Each structure stands twice: as structure tokens, then as C-alpha cells.
Coordinates of N, CA and C in Angstrom, one line a residue:
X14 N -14.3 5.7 9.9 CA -13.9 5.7 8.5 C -12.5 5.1 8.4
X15 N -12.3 4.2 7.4 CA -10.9 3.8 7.0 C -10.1 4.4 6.5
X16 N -9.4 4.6 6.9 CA -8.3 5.4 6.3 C -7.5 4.5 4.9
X17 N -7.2 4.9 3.9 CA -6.5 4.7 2.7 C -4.9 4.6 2.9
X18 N -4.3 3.5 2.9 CA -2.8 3.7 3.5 C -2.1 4.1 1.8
X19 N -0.9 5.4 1.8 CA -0.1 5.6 0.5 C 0.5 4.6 0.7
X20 N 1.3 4.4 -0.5 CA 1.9 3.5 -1.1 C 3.3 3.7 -0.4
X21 N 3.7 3.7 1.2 CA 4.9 4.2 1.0 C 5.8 3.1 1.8
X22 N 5.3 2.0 1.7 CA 6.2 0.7 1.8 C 7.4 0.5 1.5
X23 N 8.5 -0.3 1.6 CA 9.6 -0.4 0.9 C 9.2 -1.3 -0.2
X24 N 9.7 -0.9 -1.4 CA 9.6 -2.1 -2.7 C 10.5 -3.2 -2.5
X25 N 9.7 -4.4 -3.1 CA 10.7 -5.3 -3.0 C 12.0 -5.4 -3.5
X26 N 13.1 -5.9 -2.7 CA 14.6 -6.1 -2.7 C 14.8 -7.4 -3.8
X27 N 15.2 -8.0 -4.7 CA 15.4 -8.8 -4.8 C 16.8 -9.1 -5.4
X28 N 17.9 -9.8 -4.5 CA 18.8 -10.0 -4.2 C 19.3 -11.5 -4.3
X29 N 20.6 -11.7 -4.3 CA 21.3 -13.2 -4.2 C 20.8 -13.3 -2.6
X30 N 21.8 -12.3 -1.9 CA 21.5 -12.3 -0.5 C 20.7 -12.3 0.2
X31 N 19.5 -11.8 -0.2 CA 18.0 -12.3 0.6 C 16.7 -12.9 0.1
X32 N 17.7 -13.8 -1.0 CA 17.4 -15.2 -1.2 C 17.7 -16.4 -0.5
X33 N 16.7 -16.9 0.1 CA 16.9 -18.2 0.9 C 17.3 -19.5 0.0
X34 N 18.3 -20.1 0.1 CA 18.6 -21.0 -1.2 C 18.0 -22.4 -0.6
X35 N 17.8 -22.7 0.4 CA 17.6 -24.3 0.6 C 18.4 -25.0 -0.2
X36 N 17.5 -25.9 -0.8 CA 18.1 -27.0 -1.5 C 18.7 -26.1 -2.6
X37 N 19.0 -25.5 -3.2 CA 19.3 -24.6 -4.5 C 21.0 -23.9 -4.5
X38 N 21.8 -24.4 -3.8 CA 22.6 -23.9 -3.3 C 23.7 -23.5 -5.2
X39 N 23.3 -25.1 -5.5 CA 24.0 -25.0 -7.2 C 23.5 -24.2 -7.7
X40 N 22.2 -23.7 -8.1 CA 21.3 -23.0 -8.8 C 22.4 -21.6 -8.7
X41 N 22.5 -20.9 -6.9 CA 23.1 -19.9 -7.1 C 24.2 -19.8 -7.7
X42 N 25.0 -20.7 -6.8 CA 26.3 -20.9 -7.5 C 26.5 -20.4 -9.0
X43 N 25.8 -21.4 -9.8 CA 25.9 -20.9 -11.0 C 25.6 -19.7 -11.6
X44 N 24.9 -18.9 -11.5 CA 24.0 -17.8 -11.8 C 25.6 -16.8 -11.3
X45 N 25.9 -17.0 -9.7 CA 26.6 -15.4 -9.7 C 28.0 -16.1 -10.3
X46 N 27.9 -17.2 -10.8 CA 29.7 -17.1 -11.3 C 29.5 -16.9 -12.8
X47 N 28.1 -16.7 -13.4 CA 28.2 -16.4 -14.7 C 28.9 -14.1 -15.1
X48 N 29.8 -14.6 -16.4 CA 30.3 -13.6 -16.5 C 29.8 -13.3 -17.7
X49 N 30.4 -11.9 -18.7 CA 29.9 -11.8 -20.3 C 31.0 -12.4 -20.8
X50 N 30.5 -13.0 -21.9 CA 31.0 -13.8 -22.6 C 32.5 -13.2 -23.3
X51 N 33.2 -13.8 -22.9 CA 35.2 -13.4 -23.3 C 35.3 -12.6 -24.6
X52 N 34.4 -13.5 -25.8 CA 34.4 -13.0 -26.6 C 32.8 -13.3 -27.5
X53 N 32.3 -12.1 -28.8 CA 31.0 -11.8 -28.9 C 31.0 -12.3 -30.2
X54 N 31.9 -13.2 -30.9 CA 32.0 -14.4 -31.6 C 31.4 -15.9 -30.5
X55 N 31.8 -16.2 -29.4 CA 31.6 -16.8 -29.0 C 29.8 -17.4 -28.7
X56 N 29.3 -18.6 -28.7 CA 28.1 -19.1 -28.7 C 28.1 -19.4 -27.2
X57 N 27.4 -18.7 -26.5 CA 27.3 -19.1 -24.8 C 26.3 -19.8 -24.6
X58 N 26.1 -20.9 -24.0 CA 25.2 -22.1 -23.6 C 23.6 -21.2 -22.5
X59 N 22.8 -21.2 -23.2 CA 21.3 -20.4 -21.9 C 21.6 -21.7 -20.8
X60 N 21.3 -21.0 -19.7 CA 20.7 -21.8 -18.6 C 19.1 -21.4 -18.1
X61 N 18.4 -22.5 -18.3 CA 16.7 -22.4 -17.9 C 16.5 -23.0 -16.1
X62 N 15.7 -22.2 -16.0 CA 15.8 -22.6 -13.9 C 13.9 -22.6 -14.3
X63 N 13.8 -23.9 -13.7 CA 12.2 -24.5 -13.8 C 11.8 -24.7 -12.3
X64 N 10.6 -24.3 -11.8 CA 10.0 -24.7 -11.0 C 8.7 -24.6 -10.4
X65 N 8.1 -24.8 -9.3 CA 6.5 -24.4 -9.1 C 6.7 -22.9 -9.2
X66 N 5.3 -22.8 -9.2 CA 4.9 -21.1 -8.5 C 5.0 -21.1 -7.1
X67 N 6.1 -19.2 -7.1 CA 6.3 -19.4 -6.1 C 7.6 -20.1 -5.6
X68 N 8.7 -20.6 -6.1 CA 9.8 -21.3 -5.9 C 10.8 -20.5 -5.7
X69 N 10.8 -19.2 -6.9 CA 11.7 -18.0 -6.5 C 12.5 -18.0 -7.9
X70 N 12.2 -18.3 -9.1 CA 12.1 -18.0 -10.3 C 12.7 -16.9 -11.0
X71 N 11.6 -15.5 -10.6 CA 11.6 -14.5 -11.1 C 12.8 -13.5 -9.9
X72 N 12.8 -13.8 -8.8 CA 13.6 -13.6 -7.8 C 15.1 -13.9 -7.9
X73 N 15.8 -14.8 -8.5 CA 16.8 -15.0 -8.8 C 17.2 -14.6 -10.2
X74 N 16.3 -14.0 -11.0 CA 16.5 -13.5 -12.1 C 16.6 -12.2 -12.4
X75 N 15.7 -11.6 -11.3 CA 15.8 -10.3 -10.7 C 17.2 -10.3 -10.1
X76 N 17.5 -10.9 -9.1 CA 18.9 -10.7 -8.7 C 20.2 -10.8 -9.9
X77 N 20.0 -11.8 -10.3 CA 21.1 -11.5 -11.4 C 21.0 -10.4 -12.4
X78 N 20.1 -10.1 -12.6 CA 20.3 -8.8 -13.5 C 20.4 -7.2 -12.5
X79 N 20.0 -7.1 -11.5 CA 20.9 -6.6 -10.6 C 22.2 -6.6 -10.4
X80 N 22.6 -7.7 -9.9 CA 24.3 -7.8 -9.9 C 24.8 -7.3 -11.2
X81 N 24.4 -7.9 -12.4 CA 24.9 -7.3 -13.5 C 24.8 -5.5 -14.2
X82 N 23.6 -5.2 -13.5 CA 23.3 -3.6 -14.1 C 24.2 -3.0 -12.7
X83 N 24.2 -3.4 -11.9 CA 25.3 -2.9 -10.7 C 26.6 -2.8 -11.3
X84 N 27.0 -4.0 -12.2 CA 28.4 -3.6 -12.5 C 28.5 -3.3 -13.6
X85 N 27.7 -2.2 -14.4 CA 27.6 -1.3 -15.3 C 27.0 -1.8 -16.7
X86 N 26.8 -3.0 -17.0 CA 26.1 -3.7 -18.0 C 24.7 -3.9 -18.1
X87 N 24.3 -3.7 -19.7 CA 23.2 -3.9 -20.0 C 22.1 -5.0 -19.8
X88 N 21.5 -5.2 -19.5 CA 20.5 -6.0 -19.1 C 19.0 -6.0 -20.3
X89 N 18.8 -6.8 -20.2 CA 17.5 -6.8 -21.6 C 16.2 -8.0 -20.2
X90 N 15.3 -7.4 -20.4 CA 14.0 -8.8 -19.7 C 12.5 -8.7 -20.4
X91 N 12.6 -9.6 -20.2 CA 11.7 -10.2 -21.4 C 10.8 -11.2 -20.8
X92 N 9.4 -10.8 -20.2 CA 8.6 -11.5 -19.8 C 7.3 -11.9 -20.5
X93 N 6.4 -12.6 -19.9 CA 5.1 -13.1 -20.0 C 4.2 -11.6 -20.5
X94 N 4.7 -10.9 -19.2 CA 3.5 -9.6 -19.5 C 4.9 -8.4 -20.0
X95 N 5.6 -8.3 -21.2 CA 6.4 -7.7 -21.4 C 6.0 -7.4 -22.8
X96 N 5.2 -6.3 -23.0 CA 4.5 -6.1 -24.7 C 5.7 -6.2 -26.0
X97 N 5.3 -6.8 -26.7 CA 5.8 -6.3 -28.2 C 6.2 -5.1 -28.8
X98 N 7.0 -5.0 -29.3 CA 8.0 -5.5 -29.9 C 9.2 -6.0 -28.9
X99 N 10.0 -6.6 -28.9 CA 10.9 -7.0 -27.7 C 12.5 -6.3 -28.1
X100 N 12.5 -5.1 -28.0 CA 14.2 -4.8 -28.5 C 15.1 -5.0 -27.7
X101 N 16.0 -5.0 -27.8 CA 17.3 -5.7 -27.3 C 17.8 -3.8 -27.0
X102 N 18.6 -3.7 -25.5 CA 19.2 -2.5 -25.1 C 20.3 -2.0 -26.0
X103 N 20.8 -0.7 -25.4 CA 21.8 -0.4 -27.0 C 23.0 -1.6 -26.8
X104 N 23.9 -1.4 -25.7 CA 25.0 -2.3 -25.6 C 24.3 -3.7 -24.8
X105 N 23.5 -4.8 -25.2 CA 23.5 -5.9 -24.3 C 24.1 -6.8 -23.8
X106 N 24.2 -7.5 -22.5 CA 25.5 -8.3 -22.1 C 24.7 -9.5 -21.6
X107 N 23.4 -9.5 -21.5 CA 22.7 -10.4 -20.5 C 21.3 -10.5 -20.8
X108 N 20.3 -11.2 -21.4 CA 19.2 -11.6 -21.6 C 18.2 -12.4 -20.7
X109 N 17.3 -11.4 -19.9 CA 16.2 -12.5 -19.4 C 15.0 -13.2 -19.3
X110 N 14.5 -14.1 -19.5 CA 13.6 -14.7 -20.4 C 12.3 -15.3 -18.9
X111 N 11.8 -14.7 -18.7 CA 10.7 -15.0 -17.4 C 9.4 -15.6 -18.1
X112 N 8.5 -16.4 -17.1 CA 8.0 -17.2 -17.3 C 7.3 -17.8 -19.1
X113 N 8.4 -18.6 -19.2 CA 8.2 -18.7 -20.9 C 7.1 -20.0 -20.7
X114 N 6.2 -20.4 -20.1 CA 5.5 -20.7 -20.4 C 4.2 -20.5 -20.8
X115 N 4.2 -18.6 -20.1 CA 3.1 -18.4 -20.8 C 3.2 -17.5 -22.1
X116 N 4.3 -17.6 -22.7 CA 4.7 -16.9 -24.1 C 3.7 -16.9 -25.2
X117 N 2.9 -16.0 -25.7 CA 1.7 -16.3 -26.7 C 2.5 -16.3 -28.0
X118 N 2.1 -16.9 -29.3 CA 2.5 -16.8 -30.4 C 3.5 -15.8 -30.5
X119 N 3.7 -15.0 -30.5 CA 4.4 -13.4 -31.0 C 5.7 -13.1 -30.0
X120 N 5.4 -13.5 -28.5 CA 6.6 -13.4 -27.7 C 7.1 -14.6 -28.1
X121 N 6.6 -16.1 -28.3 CA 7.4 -17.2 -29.2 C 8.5 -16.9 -30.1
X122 N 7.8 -16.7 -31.3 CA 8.5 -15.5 -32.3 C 9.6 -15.0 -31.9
X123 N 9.3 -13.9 -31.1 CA 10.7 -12.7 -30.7 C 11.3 -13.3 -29.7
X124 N 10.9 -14.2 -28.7 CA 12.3 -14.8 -27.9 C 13.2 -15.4 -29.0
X125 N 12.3 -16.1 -29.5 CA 13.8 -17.1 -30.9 C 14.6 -16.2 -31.7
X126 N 14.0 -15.2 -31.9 CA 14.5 -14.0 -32.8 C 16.2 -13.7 -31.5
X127 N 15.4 -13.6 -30.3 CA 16.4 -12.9 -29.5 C 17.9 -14.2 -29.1
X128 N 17.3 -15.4 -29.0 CA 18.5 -16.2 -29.7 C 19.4 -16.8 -30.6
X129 N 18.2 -15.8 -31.5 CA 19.3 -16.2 -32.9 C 20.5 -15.0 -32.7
X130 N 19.6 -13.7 -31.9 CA 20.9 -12.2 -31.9 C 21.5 -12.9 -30.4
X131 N 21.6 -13.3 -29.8 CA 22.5 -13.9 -28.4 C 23.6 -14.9 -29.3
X132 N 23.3 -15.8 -30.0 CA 24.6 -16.5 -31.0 C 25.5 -15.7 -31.4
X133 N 24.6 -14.7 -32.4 CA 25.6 -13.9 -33.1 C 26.7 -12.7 -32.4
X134 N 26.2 -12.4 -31.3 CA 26.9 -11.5 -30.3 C 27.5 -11.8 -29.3
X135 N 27.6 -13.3 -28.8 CA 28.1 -13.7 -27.7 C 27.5 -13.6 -26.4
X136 N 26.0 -13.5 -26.3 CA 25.3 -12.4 -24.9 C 25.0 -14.1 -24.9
X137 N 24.6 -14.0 -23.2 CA 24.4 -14.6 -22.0 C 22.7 -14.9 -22.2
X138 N 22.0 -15.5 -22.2 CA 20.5 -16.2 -21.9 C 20.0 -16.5 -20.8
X139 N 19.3 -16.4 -19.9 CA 18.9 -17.1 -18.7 C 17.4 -16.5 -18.8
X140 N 16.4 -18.2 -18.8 CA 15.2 -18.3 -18.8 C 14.8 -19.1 -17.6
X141 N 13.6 -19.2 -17.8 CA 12.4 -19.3 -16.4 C 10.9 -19.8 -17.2
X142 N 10.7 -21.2 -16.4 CA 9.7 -21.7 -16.5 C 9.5 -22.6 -15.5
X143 N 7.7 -23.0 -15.7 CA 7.1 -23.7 -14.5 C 7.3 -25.1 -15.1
X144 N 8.3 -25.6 -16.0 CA 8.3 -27.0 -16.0 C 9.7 -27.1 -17.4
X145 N 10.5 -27.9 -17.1 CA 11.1 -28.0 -17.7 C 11.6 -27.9 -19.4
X146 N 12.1 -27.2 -20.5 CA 11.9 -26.9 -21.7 C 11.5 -28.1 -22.4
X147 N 11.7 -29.5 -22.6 CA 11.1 -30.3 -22.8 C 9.3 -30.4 -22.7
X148 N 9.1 -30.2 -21.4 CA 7.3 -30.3 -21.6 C 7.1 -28.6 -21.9
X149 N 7.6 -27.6 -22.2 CA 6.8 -26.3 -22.4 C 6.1 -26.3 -23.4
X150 N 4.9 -25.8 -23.1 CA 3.9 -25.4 -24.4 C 3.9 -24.4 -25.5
X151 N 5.4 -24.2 -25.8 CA 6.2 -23.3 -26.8 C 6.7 -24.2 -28.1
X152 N 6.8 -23.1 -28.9 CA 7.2 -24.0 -30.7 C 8.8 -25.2 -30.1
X153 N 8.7 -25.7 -31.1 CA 9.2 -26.7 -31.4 C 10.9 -26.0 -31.2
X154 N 11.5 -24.7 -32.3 CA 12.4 -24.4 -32.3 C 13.2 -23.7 -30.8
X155 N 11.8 -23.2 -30.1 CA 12.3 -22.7 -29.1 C 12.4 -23.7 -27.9
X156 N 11.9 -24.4 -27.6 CA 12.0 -25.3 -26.4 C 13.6 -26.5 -26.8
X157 N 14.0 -26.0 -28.3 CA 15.5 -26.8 -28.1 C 16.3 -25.9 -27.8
X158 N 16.2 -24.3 -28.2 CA 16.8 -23.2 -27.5 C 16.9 -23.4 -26.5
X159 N 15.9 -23.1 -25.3 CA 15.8 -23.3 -24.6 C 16.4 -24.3 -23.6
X160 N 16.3 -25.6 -23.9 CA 16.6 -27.0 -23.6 C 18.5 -26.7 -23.7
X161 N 19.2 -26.3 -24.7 CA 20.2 -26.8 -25.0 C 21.5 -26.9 -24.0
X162 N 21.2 -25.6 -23.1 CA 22.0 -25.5 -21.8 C 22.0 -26.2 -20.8
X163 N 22.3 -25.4 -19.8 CA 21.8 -26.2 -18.3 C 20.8 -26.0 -18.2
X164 N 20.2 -26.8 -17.3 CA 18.8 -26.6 -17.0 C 19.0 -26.7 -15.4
X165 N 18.4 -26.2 -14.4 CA 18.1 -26.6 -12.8 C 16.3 -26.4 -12.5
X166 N 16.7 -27.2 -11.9 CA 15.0 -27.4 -10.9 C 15.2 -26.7 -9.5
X167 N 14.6 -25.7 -9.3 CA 14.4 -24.9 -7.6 C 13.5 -26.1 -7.1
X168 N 14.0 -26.4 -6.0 CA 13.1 -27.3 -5.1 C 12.8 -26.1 -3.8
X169 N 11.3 -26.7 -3.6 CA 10.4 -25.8 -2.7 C 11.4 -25.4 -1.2
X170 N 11.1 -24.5 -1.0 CA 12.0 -24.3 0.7 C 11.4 -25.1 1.4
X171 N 11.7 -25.9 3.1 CA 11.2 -26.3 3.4 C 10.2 -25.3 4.4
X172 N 9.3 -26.2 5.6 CA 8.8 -25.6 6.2 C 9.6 -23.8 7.0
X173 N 10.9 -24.6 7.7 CA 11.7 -23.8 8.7 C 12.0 -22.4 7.1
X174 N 12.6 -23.1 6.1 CA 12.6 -21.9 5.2 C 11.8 -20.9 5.3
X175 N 10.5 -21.3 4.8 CA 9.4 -20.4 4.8 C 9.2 -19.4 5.7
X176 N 9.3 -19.8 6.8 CA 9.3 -19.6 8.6 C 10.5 -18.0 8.2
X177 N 11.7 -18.4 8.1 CA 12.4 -17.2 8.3 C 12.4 -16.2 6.6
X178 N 12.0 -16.9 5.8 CA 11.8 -15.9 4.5 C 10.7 -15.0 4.8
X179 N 9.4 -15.4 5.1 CA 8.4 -14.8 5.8 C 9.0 -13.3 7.1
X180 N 9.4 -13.9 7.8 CA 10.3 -13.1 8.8 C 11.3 -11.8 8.2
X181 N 12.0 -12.3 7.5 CA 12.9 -11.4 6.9 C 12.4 -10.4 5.7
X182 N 11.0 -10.9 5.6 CA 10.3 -9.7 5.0 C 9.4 -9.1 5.5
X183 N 9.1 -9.4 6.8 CA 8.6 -8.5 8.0 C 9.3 -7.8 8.6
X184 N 10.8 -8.3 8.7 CA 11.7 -7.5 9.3 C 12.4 -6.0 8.3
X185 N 12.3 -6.3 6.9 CA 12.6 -5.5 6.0 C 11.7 -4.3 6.0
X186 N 10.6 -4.5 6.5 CA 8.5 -4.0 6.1 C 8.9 -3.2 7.7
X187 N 9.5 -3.9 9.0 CA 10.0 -2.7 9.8 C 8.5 -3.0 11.0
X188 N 7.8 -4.4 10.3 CA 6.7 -4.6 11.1 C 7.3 -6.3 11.9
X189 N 6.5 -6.0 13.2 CA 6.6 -7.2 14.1 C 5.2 -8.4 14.1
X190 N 6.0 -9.5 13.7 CA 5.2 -10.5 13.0 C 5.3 -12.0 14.5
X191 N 4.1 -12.2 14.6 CA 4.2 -13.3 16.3 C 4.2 -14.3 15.8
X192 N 4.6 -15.7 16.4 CA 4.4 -16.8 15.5 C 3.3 -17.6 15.2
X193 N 2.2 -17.1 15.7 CA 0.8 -17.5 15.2 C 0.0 -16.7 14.0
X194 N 1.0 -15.7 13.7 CA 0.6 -15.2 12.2 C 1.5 -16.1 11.6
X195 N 2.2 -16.3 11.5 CA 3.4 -17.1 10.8 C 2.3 -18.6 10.9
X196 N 1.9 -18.9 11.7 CA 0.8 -20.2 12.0 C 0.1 -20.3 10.8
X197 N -0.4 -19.4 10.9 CA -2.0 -19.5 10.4 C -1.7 -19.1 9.0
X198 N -0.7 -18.4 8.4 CA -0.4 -18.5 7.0 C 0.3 -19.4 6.6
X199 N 1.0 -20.3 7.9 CA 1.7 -21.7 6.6 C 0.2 -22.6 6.6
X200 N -0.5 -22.7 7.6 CA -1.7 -23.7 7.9 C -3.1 -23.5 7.1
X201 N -2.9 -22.2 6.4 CA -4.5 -22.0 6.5 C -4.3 -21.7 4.4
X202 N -3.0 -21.5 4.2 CA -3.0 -21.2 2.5 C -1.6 -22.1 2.0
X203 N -1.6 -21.9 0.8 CA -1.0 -22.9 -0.3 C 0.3 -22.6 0.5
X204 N 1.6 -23.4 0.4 CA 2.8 -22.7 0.7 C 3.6 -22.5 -0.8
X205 N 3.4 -21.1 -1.2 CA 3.8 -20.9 -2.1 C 4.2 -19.4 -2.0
X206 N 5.3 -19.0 -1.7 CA 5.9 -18.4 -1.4 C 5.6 -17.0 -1.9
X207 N 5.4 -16.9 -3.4 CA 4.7 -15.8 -4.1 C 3.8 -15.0 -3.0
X208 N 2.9 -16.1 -3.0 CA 1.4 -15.4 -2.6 C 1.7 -15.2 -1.4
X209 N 2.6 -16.1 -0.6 CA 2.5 -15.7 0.8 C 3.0 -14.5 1.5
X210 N 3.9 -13.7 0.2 CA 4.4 -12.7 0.5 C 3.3 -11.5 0.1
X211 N 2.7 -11.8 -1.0 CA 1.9 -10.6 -1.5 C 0.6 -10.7 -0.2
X212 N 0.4 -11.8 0.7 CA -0.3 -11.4 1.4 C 0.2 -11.2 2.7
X213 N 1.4 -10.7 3.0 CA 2.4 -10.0 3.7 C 1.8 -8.4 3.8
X214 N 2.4 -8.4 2.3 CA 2.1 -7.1 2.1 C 1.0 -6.5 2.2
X215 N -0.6 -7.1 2.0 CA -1.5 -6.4 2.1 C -2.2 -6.7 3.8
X216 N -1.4 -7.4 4.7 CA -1.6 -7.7 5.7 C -1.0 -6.5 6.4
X217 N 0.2 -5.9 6.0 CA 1.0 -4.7 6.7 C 0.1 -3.1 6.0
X218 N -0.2 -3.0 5.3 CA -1.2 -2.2 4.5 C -2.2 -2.1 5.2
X219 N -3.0 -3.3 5.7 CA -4.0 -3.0 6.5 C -3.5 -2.6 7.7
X220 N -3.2 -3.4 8.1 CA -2.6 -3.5 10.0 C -2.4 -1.6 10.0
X221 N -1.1 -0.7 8.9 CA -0.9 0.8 8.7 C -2.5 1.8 8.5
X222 N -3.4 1.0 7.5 CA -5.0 1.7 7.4 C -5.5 1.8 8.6
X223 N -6.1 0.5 9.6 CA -6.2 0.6 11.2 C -6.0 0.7 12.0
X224 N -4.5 1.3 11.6 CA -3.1 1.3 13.6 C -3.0 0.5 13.6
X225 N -3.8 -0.7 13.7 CA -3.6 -1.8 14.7 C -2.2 -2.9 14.5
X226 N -2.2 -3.6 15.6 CA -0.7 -4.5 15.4 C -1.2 -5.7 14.7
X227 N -0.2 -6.0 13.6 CA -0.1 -7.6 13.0 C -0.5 -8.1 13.9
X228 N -2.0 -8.8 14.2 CA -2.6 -10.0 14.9 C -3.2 -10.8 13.7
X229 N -3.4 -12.4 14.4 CA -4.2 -13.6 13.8 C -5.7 -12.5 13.7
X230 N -6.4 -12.0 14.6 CA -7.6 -11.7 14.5 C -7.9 -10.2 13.6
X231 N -6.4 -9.2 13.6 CA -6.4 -8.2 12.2 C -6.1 -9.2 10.7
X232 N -5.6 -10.4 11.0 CA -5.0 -10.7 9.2 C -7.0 -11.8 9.3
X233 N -7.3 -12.4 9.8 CA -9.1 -12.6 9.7 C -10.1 -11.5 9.3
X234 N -9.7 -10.3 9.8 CA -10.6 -9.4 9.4 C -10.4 -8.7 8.2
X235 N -8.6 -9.1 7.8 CA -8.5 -8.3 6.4 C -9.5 -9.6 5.1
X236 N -9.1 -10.8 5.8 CA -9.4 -11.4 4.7 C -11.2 -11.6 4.6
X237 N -11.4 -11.4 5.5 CA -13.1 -11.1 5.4 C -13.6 -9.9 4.7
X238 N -13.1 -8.8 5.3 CA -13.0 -7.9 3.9 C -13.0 -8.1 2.9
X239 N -11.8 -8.8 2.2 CA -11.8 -9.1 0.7 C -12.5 -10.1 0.3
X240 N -13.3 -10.6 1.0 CA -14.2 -11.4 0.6 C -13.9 -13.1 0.7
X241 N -12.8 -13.3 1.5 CA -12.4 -14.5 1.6 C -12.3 -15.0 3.0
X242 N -12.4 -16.3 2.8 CA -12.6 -17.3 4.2 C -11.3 -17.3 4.8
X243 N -11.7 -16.5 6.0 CA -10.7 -16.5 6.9 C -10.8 -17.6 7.7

């Protein structure tokens, strides 16, 4: 019988610091030198950070609003799967706007709503999409919102990235990863960072269900299980 592993993994960290920046080194830059706005007359410029799935999007957005609720400020987020109505926190300092490209009519609506209240207050903007505010498939009013700041593109990590981001969330998980699992997940699936981690996780899940050690031939058998071509 299989044993059922609890849920008693560590949750993901998501951090400046155990963010791999590769090519993105401006991206951070800018993000931790953003402060709250001097003053809440002031109109503060959004910055939109675009890139594939998987690039580290929601990860750097997560981190900044960490650093920010760390140093005692309100934080407001505002995603794709973030239901209606969208209120703004009591004191807000910082607005985050995650993948707006899949925003349906109604989150459309209440993001623009939520930039019309970021003008009038002086709060901070930082959004996220899979392609630049120019091509998003959002209203007309909001993709100039959007558009009007900075904009950055995450470029993909490279191979060697992958390699030690992979690593450093095995090393966090407290599990020992050989470099032919590392093989066989840059060689055998998309390199998309996302997924490569969520099947991290359910590779250490299994490996904890059957004792057994992180092998090429335990991460084959998990994915035969789920029904997929190992």
C-alpha cells in the first residue's frame, strides 16, 4: 500500500534573494529601489515586468511585496484568479497586478478603477504579463495604464541558471537531487521554470510516499503513474 505523504513540505520562499536574476539584473535593481511615494498627491509612474511562462513574474512580485509588508506597509494583489470585488487594504502603499493578461471583463473594470485610486493617493503599481501592455488582450483604457511606465522584459535563465535554481530548491526541500535527475528534467520537458519546479515538488512527495531516494527511475515511475510519458 502507498502511503499518502501530509502536506508537510516547506512552502515556497519567494524572495529577491533566491531569485536567480540572469539576464534581469535591471529588473531587480529597480523593483528593490522602489520606495512609497514622498507624497500621496503625487502621480507615481506603474512599472509592468512581461515575460514567458515561467520566467519568474509572479516571483518577483511576490518578493516585492514581501519586502514591503516586512517593512510594515500595506500591500493590495490582485490577480488572474483573485475573485471580485477587488478592495484596496485599509492603509495602501503598494499595488500588485499579476498576470493581466488573463483579466476577464470585470477584473478589467476594477484594475482601472484601482488606477484611477493609485493617482489620487500616490500608491505604487507594479503589474505582470505574458507580453508586453501594447499587445494585451485588455480594454483600450487599461493597456495605456498599464503601458505608461516602465516596462522590462525577464529574459529566460540560461541552461547553467536552471541547473542551480532547480538545486536550490532541492536544497531548500532538504532533498538530494543527482545530476541525471537534473538531466532528464532539462532534456525530457519544456524549460519553463514554473512547471519545472511544481514537478520538483511532486517528485519529493513521491520519493517521501515510497522512502525511496530522488532517482531517474523513482521520477519515471511517478510520471507513469500520473499518466504521463516518462
Amino acid at each position: 500500500m502507498k502511503q499518502i505523504p501530509l502536506a508537510i513540505g516547506p512552502e515556497p520562499v519567494f524572495t529577491f534573494d533566491n531569485f536567480l536574476p540572469g539576464a534581469n539584473e535591471a529588473v531587480l535593481a529597480e523593483l528593490r529601489s522602489l520606495r512609497p511615494g514622498a507624497s500621496f498627491a503625487a502621480t507615481v509612474p506603474p512599472i509592468f515586468v512581461w515575460g514567458q511562462s515561467g520566467s519568474g513574474k509572479t516571483h518577483v512580485l511576490k518578493a516585492l511585496a514581501g519586502s514591503w509588508q516586512g517593512a510594515g506597509l500595506q500591500v493590495g494583489w490582485y490577480g488572474a484568479d483573485t475573485p471580485l470585488p477587488w478592495d484596496l487594504p485599509a492603509q495602501p502603499s503598494l499595488l500588485l497586478l499579476d498576470d493581466c493578461e488573463r483579466f476577464d471583463a470585470g477584473q478589467q473594470h476594477a484594475a482601472f478603477a484601482l488606477f484611477v485610486e493609485a493617482a489620487s493617493d500616490g500608491l505604487t503599481i507594479v503589474a505582470s504579463g505574458s507580453a508586453p501592455p501594447v499587445d494585451l488582450p485588455v480594454r483600450e483604457d487599461l493597456r495605456t495604464r498599464l503601458g505608461w511606465g516602465i516596462t522590462f522584459e525577464l529574459q529566460p535563465l540560461s541552461e547553467q541558471d536552471m541547473r542551480s535554481a532547480l538545486r536550490l530548491e532541492a536544497g531548500r526541500r532538504g532533498i538530494l537531487v543527482a545530476d541525471d535527475v537534473i538531466d532528464y528534467l532539462l532534456t525530457r520537458f519544456a524549460r519553463d521554470l514554473k512547471h519545472l519546479m511544481a514537478l520538483l515538488t511532486r517528485l519529493d512527495e513521491f520519493a517521501m510516499s515510497t522512502k525511496r531516494a530522488v532517482t531517474v527511475p523513482l521520477l519515471r515511475q511517478m510520471l507513469a503513474d500520473e499518466g504521463l510519458n516518462p
